[in-house]
Short mmCIF file of C-alpha atoms and ligand atoms in Angstrom, two decimals:
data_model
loop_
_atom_site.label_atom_id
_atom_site.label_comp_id
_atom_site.label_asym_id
_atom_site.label_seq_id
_atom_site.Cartn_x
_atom_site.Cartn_y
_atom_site.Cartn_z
CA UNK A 1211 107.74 -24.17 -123.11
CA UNK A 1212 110.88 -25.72 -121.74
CA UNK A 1213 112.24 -22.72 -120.07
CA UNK A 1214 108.78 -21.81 -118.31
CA UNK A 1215 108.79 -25.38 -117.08
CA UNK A 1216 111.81 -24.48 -115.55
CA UNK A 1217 110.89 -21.57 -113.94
CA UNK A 1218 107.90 -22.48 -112.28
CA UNK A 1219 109.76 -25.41 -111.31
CA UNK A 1220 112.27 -22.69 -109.85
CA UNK A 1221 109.30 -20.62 -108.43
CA UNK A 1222 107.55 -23.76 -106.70
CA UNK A 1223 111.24 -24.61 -104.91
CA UNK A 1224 111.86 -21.32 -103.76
CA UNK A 1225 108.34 -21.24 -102.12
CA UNK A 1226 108.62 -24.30 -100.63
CA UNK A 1227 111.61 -23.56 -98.93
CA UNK A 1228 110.11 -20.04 -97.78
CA UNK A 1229 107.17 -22.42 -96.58
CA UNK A 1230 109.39 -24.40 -94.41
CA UNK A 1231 111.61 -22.06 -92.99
CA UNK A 1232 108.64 -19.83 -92.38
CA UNK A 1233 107.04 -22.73 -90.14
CA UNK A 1234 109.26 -24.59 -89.13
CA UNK A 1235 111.02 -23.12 -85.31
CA UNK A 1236 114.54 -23.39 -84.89
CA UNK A 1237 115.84 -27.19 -84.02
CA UNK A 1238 116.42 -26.24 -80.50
CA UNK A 1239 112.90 -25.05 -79.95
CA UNK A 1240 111.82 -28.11 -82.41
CA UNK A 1241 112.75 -30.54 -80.40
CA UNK A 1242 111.73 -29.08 -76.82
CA UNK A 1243 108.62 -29.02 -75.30
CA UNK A 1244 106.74 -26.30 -73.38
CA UNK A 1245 108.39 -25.35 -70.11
CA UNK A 1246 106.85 -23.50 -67.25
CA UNK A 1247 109.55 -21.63 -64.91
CA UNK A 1248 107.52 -20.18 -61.54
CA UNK A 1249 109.59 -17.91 -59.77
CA UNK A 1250 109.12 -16.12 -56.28
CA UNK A 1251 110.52 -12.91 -55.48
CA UNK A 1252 110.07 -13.65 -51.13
CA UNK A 1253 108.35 -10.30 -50.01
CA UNK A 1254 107.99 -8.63 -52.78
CA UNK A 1255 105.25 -6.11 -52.69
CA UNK A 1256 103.35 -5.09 -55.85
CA UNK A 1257 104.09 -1.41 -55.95
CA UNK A 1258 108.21 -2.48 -55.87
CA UNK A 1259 107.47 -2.69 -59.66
CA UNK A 1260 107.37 0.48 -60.30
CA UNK A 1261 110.59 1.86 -58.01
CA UNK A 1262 112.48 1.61 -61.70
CA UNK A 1263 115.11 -0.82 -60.01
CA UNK A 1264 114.07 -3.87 -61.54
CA UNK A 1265 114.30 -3.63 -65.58
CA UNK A 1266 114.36 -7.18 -66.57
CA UNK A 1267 110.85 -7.79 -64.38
CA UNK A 1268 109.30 -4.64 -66.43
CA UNK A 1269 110.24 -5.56 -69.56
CA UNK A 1270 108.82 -9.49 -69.00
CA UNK A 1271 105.76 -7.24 -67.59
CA UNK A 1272 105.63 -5.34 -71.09
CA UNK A 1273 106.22 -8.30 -73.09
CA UNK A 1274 103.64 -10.21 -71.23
CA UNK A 1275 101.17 -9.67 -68.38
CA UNK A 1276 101.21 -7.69 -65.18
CA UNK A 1277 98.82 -7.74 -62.59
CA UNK A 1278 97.59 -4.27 -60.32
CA UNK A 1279 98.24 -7.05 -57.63
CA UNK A 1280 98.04 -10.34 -56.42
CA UNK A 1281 96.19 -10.58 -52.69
CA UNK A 1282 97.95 -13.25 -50.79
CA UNK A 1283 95.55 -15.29 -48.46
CA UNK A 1284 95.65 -15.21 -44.47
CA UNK A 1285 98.17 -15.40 -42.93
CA UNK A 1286 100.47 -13.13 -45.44
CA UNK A 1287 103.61 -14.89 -44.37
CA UNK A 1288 105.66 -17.43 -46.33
CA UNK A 1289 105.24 -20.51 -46.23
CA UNK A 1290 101.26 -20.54 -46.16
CA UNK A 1291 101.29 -18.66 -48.72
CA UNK A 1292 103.89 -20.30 -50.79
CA UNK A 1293 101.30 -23.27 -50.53
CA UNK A 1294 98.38 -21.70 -50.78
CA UNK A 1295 99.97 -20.80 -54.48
CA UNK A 1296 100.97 -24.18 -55.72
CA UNK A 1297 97.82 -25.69 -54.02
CA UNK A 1298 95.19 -23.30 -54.75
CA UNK A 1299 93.96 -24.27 -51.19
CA UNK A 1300 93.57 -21.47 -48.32
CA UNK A 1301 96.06 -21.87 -45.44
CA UNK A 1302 93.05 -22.90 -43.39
CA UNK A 1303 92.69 -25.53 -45.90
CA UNK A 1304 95.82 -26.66 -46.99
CA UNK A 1305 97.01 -27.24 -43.23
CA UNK A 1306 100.06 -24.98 -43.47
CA UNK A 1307 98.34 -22.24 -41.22
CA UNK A 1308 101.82 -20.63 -39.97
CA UNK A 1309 105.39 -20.69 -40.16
CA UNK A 1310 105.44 -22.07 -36.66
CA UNK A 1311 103.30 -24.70 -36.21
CA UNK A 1312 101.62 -27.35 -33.61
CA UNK A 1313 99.14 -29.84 -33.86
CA UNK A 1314 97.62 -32.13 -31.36
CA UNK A 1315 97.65 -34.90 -33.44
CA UNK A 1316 101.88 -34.65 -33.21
CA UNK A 1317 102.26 -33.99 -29.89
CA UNK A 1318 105.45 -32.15 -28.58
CA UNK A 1319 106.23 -31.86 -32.30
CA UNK A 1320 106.69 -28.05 -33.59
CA UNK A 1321 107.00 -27.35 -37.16
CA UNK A 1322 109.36 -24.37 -37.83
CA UNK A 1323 111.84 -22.97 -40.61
CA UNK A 1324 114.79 -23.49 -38.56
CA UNK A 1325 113.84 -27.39 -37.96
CA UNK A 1326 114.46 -29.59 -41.18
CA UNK A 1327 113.36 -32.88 -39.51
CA UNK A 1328 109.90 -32.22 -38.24
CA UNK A 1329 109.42 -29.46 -40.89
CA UNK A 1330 109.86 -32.36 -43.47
CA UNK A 1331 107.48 -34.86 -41.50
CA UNK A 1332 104.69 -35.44 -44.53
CA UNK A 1333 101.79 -35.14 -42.03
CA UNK A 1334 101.89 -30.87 -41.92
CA UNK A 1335 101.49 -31.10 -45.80
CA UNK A 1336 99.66 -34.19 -46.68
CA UNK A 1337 96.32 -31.64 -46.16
CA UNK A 1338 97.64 -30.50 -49.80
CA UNK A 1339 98.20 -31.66 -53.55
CA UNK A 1340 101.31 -28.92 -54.84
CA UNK A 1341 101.07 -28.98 -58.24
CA UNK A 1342 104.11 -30.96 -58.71
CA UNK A 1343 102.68 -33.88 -57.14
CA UNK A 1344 99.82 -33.75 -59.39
CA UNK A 1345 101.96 -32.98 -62.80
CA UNK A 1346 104.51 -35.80 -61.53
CA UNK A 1347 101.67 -38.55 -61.31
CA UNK A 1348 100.49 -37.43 -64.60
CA UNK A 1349 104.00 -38.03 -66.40
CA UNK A 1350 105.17 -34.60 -66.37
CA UNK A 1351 108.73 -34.01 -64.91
CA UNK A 1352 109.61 -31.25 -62.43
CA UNK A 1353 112.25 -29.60 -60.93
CA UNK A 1354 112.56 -27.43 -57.75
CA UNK A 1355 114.96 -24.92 -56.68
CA UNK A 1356 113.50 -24.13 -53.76
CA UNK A 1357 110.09 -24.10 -52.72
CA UNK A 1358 108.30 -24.41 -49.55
CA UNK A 1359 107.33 -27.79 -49.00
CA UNK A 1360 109.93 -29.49 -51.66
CA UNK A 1361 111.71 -31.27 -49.74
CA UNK A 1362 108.79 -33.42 -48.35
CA UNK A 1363 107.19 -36.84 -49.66
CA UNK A 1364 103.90 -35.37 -50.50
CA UNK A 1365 101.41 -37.87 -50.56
CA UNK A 1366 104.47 -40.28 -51.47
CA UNK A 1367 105.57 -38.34 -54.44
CA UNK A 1368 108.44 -35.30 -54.45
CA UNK A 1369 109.94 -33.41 -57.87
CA UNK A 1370 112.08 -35.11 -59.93
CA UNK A 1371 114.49 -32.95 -59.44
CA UNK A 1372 114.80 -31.04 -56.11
CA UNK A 1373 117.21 -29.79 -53.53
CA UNK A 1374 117.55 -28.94 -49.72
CA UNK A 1375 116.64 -25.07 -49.17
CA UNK A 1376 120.43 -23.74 -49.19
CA UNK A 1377 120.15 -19.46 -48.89
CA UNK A 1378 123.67 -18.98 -49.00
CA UNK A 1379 123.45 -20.77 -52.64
CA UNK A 1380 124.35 -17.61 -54.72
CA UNK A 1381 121.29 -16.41 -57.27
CA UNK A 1382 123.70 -17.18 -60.18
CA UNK A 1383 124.28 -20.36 -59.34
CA UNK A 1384 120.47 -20.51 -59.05
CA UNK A 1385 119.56 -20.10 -62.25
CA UNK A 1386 122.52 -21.98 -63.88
CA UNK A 1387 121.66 -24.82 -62.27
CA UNK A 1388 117.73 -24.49 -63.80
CA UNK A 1389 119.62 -23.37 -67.00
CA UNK A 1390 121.10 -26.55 -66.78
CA UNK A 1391 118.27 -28.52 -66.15
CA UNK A 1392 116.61 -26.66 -69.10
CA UNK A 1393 119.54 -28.35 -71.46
CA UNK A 1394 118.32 -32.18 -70.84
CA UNK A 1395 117.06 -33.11 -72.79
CA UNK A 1396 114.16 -36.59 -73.73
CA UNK A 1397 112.27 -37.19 -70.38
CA UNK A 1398 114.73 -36.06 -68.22
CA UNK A 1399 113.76 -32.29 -69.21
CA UNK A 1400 111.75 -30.78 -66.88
CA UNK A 1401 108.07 -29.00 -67.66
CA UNK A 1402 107.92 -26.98 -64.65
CA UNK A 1403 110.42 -25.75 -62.39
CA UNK A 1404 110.38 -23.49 -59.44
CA UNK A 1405 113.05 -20.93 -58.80
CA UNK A 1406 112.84 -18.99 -54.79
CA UNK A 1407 114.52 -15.62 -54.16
CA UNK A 1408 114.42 -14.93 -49.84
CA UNK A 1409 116.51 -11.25 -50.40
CA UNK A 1410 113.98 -8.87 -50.98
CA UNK A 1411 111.94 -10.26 -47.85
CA UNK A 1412 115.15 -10.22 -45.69
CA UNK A 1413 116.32 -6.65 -46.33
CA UNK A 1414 112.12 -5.54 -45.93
CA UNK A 1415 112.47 -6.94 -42.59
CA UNK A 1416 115.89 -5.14 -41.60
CA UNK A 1417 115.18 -2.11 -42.90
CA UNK A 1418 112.01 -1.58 -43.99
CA UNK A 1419 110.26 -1.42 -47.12
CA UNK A 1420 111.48 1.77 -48.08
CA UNK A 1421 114.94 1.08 -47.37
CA UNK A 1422 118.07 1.19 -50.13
CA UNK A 1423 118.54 -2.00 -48.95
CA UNK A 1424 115.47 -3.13 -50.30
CA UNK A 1425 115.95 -2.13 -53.37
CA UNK A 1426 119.55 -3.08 -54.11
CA UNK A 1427 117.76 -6.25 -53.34
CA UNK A 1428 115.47 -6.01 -55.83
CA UNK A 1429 118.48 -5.04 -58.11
CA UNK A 1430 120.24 -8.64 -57.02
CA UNK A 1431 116.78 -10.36 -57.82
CA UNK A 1432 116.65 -8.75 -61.12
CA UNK A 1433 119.84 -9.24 -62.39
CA UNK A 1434 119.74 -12.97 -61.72
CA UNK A 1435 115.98 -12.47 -63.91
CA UNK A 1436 117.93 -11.00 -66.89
CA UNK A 1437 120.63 -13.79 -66.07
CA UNK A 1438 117.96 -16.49 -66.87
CA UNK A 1439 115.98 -14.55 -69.90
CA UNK A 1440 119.36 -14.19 -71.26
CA UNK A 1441 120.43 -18.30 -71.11
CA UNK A 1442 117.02 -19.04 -72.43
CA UNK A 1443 117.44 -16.55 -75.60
CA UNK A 1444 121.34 -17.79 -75.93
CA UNK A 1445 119.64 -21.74 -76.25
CA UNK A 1446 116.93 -20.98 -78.03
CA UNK A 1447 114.05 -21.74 -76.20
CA UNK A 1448 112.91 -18.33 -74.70
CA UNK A 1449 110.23 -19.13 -77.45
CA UNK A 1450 108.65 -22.13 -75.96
CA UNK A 1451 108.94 -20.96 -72.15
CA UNK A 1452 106.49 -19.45 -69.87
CA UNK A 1453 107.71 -17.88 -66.78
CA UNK A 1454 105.17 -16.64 -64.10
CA UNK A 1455 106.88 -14.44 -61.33
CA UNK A 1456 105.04 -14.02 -57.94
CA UNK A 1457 105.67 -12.71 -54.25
CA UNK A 1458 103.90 -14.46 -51.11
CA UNK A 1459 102.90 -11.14 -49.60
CA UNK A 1460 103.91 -7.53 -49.35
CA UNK A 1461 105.72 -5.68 -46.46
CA UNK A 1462 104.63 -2.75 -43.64
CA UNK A 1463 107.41 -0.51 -42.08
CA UNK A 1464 107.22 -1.21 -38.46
CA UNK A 1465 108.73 1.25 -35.51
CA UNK A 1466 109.64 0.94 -31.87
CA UNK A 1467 106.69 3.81 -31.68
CA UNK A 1468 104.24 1.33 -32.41
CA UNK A 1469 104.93 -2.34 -30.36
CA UNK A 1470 102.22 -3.90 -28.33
CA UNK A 1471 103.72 -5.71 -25.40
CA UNK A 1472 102.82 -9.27 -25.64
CA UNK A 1473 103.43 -8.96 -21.07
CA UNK A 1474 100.25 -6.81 -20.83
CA UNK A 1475 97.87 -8.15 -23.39
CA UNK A 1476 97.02 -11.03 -20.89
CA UNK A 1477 98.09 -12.34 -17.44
CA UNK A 1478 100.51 -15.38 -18.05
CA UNK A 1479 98.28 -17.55 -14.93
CA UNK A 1480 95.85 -17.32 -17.71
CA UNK A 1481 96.86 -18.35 -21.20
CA UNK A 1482 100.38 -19.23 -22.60
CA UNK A 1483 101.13 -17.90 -26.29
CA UNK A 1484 101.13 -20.83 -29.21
CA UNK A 1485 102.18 -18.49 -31.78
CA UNK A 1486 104.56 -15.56 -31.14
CA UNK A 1487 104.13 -13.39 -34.50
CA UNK A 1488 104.79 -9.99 -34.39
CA UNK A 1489 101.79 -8.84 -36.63
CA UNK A 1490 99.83 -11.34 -34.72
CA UNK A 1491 99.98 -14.05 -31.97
CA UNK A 1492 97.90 -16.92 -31.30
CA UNK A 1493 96.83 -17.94 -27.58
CA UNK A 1494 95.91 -20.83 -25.35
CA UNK A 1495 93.69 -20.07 -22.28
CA UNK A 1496 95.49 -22.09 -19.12
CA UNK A 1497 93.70 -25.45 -17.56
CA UNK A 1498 90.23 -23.74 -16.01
CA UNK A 1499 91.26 -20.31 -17.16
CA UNK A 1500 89.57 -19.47 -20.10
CA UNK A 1501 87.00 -17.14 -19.07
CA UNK A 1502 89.93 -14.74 -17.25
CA UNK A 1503 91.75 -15.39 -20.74
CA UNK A 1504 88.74 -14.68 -22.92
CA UNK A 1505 87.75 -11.68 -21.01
CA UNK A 1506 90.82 -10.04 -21.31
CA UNK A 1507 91.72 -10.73 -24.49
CA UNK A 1508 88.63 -11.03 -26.67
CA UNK A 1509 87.51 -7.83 -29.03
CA UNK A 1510 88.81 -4.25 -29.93
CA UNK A 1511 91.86 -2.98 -28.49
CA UNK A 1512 94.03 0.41 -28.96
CA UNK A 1513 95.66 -1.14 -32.24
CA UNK A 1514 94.39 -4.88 -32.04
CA UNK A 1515 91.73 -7.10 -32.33
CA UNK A 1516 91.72 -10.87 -30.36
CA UNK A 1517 88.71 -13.31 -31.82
CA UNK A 1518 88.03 -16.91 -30.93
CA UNK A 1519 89.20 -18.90 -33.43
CA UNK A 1520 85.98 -20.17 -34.81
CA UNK A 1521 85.10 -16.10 -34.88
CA UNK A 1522 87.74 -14.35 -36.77
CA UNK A 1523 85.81 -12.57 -39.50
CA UNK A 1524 84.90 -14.76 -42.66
CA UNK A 1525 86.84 -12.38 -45.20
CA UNK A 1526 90.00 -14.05 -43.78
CA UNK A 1527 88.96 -17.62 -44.63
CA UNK A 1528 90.93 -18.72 -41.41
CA UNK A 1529 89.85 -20.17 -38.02
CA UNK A 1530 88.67 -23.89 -38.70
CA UNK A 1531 91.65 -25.81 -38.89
CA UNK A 1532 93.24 -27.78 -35.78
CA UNK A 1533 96.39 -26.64 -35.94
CA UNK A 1534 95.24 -22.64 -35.37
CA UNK A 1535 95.26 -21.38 -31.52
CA UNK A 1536 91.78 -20.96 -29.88
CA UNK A 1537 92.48 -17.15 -29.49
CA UNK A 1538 94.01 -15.67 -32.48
CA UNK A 1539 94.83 -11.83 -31.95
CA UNK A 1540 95.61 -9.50 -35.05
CA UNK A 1541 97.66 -5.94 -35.05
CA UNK A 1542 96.46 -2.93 -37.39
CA UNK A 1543 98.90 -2.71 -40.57
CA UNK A 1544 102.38 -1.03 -38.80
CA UNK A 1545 101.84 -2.15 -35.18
CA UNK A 1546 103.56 -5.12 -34.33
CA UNK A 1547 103.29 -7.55 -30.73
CA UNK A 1548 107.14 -8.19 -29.19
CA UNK A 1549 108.14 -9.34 -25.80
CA UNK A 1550 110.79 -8.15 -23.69
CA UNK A 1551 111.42 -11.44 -22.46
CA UNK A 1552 111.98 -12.71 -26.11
CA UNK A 1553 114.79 -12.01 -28.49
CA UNK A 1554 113.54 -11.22 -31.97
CA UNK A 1555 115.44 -11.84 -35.28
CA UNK A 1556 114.63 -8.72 -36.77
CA UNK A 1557 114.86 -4.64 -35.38
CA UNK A 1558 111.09 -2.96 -34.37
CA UNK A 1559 112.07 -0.41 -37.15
CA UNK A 1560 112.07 -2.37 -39.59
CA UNK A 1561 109.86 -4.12 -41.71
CA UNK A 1562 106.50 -6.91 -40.84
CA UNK A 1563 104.27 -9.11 -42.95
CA UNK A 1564 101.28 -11.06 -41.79
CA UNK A 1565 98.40 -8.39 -41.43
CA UNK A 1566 95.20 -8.17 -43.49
CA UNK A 1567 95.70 -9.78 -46.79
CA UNK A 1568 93.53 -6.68 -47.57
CA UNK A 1569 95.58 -4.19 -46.91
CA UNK A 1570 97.66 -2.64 -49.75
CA UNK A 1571 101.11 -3.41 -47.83
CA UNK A 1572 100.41 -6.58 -47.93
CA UNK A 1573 99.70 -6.59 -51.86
CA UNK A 1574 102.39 -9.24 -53.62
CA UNK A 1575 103.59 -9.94 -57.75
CA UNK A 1576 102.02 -11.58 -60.36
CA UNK A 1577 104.14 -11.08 -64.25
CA UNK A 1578 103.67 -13.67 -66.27
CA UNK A 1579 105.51 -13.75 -69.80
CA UNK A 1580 105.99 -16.28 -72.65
CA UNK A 1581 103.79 -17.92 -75.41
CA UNK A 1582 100.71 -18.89 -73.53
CA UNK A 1583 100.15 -15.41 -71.95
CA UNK A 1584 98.63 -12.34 -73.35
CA UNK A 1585 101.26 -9.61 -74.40
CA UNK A 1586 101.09 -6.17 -72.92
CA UNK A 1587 98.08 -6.69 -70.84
CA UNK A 1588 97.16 -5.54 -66.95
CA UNK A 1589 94.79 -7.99 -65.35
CA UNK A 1590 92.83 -6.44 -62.04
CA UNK A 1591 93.75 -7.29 -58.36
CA UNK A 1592 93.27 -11.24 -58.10
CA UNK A 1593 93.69 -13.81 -55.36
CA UNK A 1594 96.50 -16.04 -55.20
CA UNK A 1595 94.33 -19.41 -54.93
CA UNK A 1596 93.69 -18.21 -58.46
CA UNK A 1597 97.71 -19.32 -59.91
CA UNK A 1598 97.07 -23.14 -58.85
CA UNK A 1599 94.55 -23.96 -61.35
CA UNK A 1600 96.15 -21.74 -64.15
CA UNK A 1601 99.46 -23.72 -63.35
CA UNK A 1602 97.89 -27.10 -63.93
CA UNK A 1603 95.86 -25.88 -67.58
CA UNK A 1604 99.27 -24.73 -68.55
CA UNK A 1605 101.18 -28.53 -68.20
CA UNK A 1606 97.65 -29.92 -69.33
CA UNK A 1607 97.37 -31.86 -65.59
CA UNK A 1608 94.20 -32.04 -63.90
CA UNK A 1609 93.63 -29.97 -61.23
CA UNK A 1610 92.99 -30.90 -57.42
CA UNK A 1611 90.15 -29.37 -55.43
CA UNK A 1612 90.75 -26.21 -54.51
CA UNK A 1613 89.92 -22.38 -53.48
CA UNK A 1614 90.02 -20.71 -56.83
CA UNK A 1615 87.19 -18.31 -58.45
CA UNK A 1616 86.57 -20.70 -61.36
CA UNK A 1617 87.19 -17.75 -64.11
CA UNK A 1618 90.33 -17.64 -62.00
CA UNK A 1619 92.76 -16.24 -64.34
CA UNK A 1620 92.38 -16.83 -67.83
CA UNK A 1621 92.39 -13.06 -68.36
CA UNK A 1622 96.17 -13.63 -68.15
CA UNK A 1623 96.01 -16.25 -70.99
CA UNK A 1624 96.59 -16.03 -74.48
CA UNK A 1625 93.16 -16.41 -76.33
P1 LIG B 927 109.07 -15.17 -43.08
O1 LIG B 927 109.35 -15.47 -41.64
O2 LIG B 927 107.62 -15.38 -43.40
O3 LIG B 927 109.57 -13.86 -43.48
O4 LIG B 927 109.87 -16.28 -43.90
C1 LIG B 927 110.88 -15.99 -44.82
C2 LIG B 927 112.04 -16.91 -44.63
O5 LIG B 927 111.68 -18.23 -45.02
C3 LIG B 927 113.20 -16.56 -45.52
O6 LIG B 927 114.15 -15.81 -44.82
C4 LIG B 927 113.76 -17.89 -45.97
O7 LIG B 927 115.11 -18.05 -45.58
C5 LIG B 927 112.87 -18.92 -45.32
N1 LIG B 927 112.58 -20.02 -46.25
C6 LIG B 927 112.09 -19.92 -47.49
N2 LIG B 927 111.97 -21.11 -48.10
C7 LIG B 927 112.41 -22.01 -47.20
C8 LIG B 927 112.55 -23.43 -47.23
N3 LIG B 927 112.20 -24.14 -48.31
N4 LIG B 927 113.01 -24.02 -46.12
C9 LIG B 927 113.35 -23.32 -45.02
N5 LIG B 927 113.25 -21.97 -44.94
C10 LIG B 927 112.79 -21.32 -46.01
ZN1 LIG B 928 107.64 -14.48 -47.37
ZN1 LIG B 929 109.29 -12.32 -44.30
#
């Protein structure tokens, strides 16, 4: 009697203890939160995936969710897109409608990369809620190693944590800086971080998409992934961290045998050029001039299309905000406008973005991996208004107006 006392006694300890270690996480993970990481490969296009170069992106893919692609919104360049993805608003929306910029309502201002002070001016963005602004007002902490439009008092509010776009800051340096912020810990832990990569867009442009330049980029990119999945496992916490990986928009090869010369698309007496991109250009018809402008400019050409503004077909979602030109001209995926009176940054052979968000070359990244996604799975093609609203269900802040399908993307969730 005394001895089977004992031994269920001995039975009922052992079980408990199996009971606790078997649900109880590891201290580390115990006493952290959720964390979100969102990542963005610059220029990545969706079929780079599969060139083999980039293990540590497949194997988050495998372990988590890929998508066939994710169709960035119009324009395809950066920094529209960048805040199309943390607003969930279309660039024609959101008020970021280039990376070069004017607006009436600022006059003799020009936003552009290359100028921090009027880049940072809060009016260009104010159109917007990123989601940091929201998850900030909420209570939730964030942290930004770059993103477009991070820098700027948002509606009053900026990340807890953020720095001044540096792109000579090395990638490992990067990510042990986020690793860092990862190992606060109380309320000075972030929830959701941003991480930016610009290499893989900057060698597409050089060289082209195809180029071995590209994809020792990718390699870069990819190592400094494995660096971060690795410092998450060594603390403990790869467990209770999502990352989403994305690109703004893919990238055409471009050639010297296909330029359209900016000098002969209209006379300069009758418009001067607001936007100078080399997939497209945006135009101002000159005091009195606009029917000259209009008539040589608007419709089909060999390897272009102009529209008015208020005209360019509805697929694009583009043409109602101020801040667009009132002729907007568009090259066919490959062709690209250039002037020989202008210097360009980049070679004609080379790479472009900017075209069709339609058009396959223009197709970015969408992985997603960690405990709130689905493991293994391959969602379909999907807009990028789609990640805002997925971003905010994830830190459990409500979501600002937006763009997005409302099924949006909880095919990538787990159920
Ligand atoms: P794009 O002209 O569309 O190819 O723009 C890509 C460039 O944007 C990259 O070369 C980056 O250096 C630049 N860029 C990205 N993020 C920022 C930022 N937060 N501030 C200034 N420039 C940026
Ligand atoms: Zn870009
Ligand atoms: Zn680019």
């Amino acid at each position: 009697m005394k001895s089977s006392f004992v031994v269920a006694a001995l039975i009922a300890l052992v079980l408990s203890a199996c009971a606790s270690v078997g649900s109880k996480p590891p201290l580390a993970e115990a006493a952290k939160p959720r964390a979100l990481i969102l990542i963005s490969i610059d220029g990545f296009r969706a079929d780079y995936l599969d060139r083999g170069v980039t293990p540590v992106l497949s194997s988050l893919a495998a372990s988590g969710v890929r998508a066939a692609a994710m169709r960035p919104s119009f324009p395809s360049v950066t920094f529209p897109n960048h805040y199309t993805i943390v607003t969930g608003l279309r660039p024609d929306h959101h008020g970021i409608v280039n990376n070069t910029i004017e607006d009436a309502a600022m006059p003799g201002k020009v936003f552009k990369l290359s100028d921090h002070d009027v880049m940072t001016d809060p009016r260009w963005w104010n159109e917007g809620e990123p989601i940091w602004v929201g998850a900030e007002k909420a209570g939730v902490r964030t942290a930004t190693l770059f993103w477009p439009g991070s820098e700027v008092e948002i509606r009053g509010v900026r990340p807890a944590d953020w720095a001044a776009y540096d792109k000579t800051l090395a990638y490992t340096e990067r990510v042990d800086r986020v690793l860092a912020w990862l190992d606060r810990t109380g309320e000075t832990r972030p929830r959701f971080v941003t991480m930016y990569f610009e290499s893989v867009d900057t060698q597409g442009h050089g060289f082209g998409p195809d180029s071995a330049e590209v994809s020792a980029a990718l390699g870069d990119v990819d190592k400094a992934l494995g660096r971060l999945v690795d410092g998450l496992r060594a603390r403990g916490v790869e467990g209770s961290t999502d990352i989403v990986i994305v690109s703004d928009h893919g990238m055409a090869p471009t050639s010297q045998a296909r330029v359209i010369d900016n000098d002969k698309i209209v006379d300069a007496q009758d418009a001067r050029f607001a936007w100078y991109g080399r997939p497209f250009v945006g135009l101002e018809p000159l005091a009195g001039r606009t029917t000259q402008a209009e008539k040589a400019l608007l419709g089909r050409h060999d390897h272009y299309d102009c529209w008015r503004k208020g005209e360019i077909p509805a697929r694009h979602h583009f043409g109602t905000h101020r801040r667009i030109p009132s002729i907007f001209c568009l090259a066919d995926v490959g062709w690209i406008f250039m002037s020989k009176s202008r210097p360009d940054t980049y070679p004609a052979d080379g790479g472009a973005h900017g075209y069709d968000e339609g058009a396959p070359e223009m197709a970015g990244l969408f992985v997603a991996s960690g405990p709130s996604f689905r493991k293994g799975a391959t969602i379909p093609a999907f807009d990028n208004v789609d990640v805002y609203p997925m971003l905010a269900r994830l830190l459990g802040v409500p979501a600002a107006a937006n763009d997005s399908d409302p099924a949006g993307l909880s095919a990538a969730l787990a159920p």
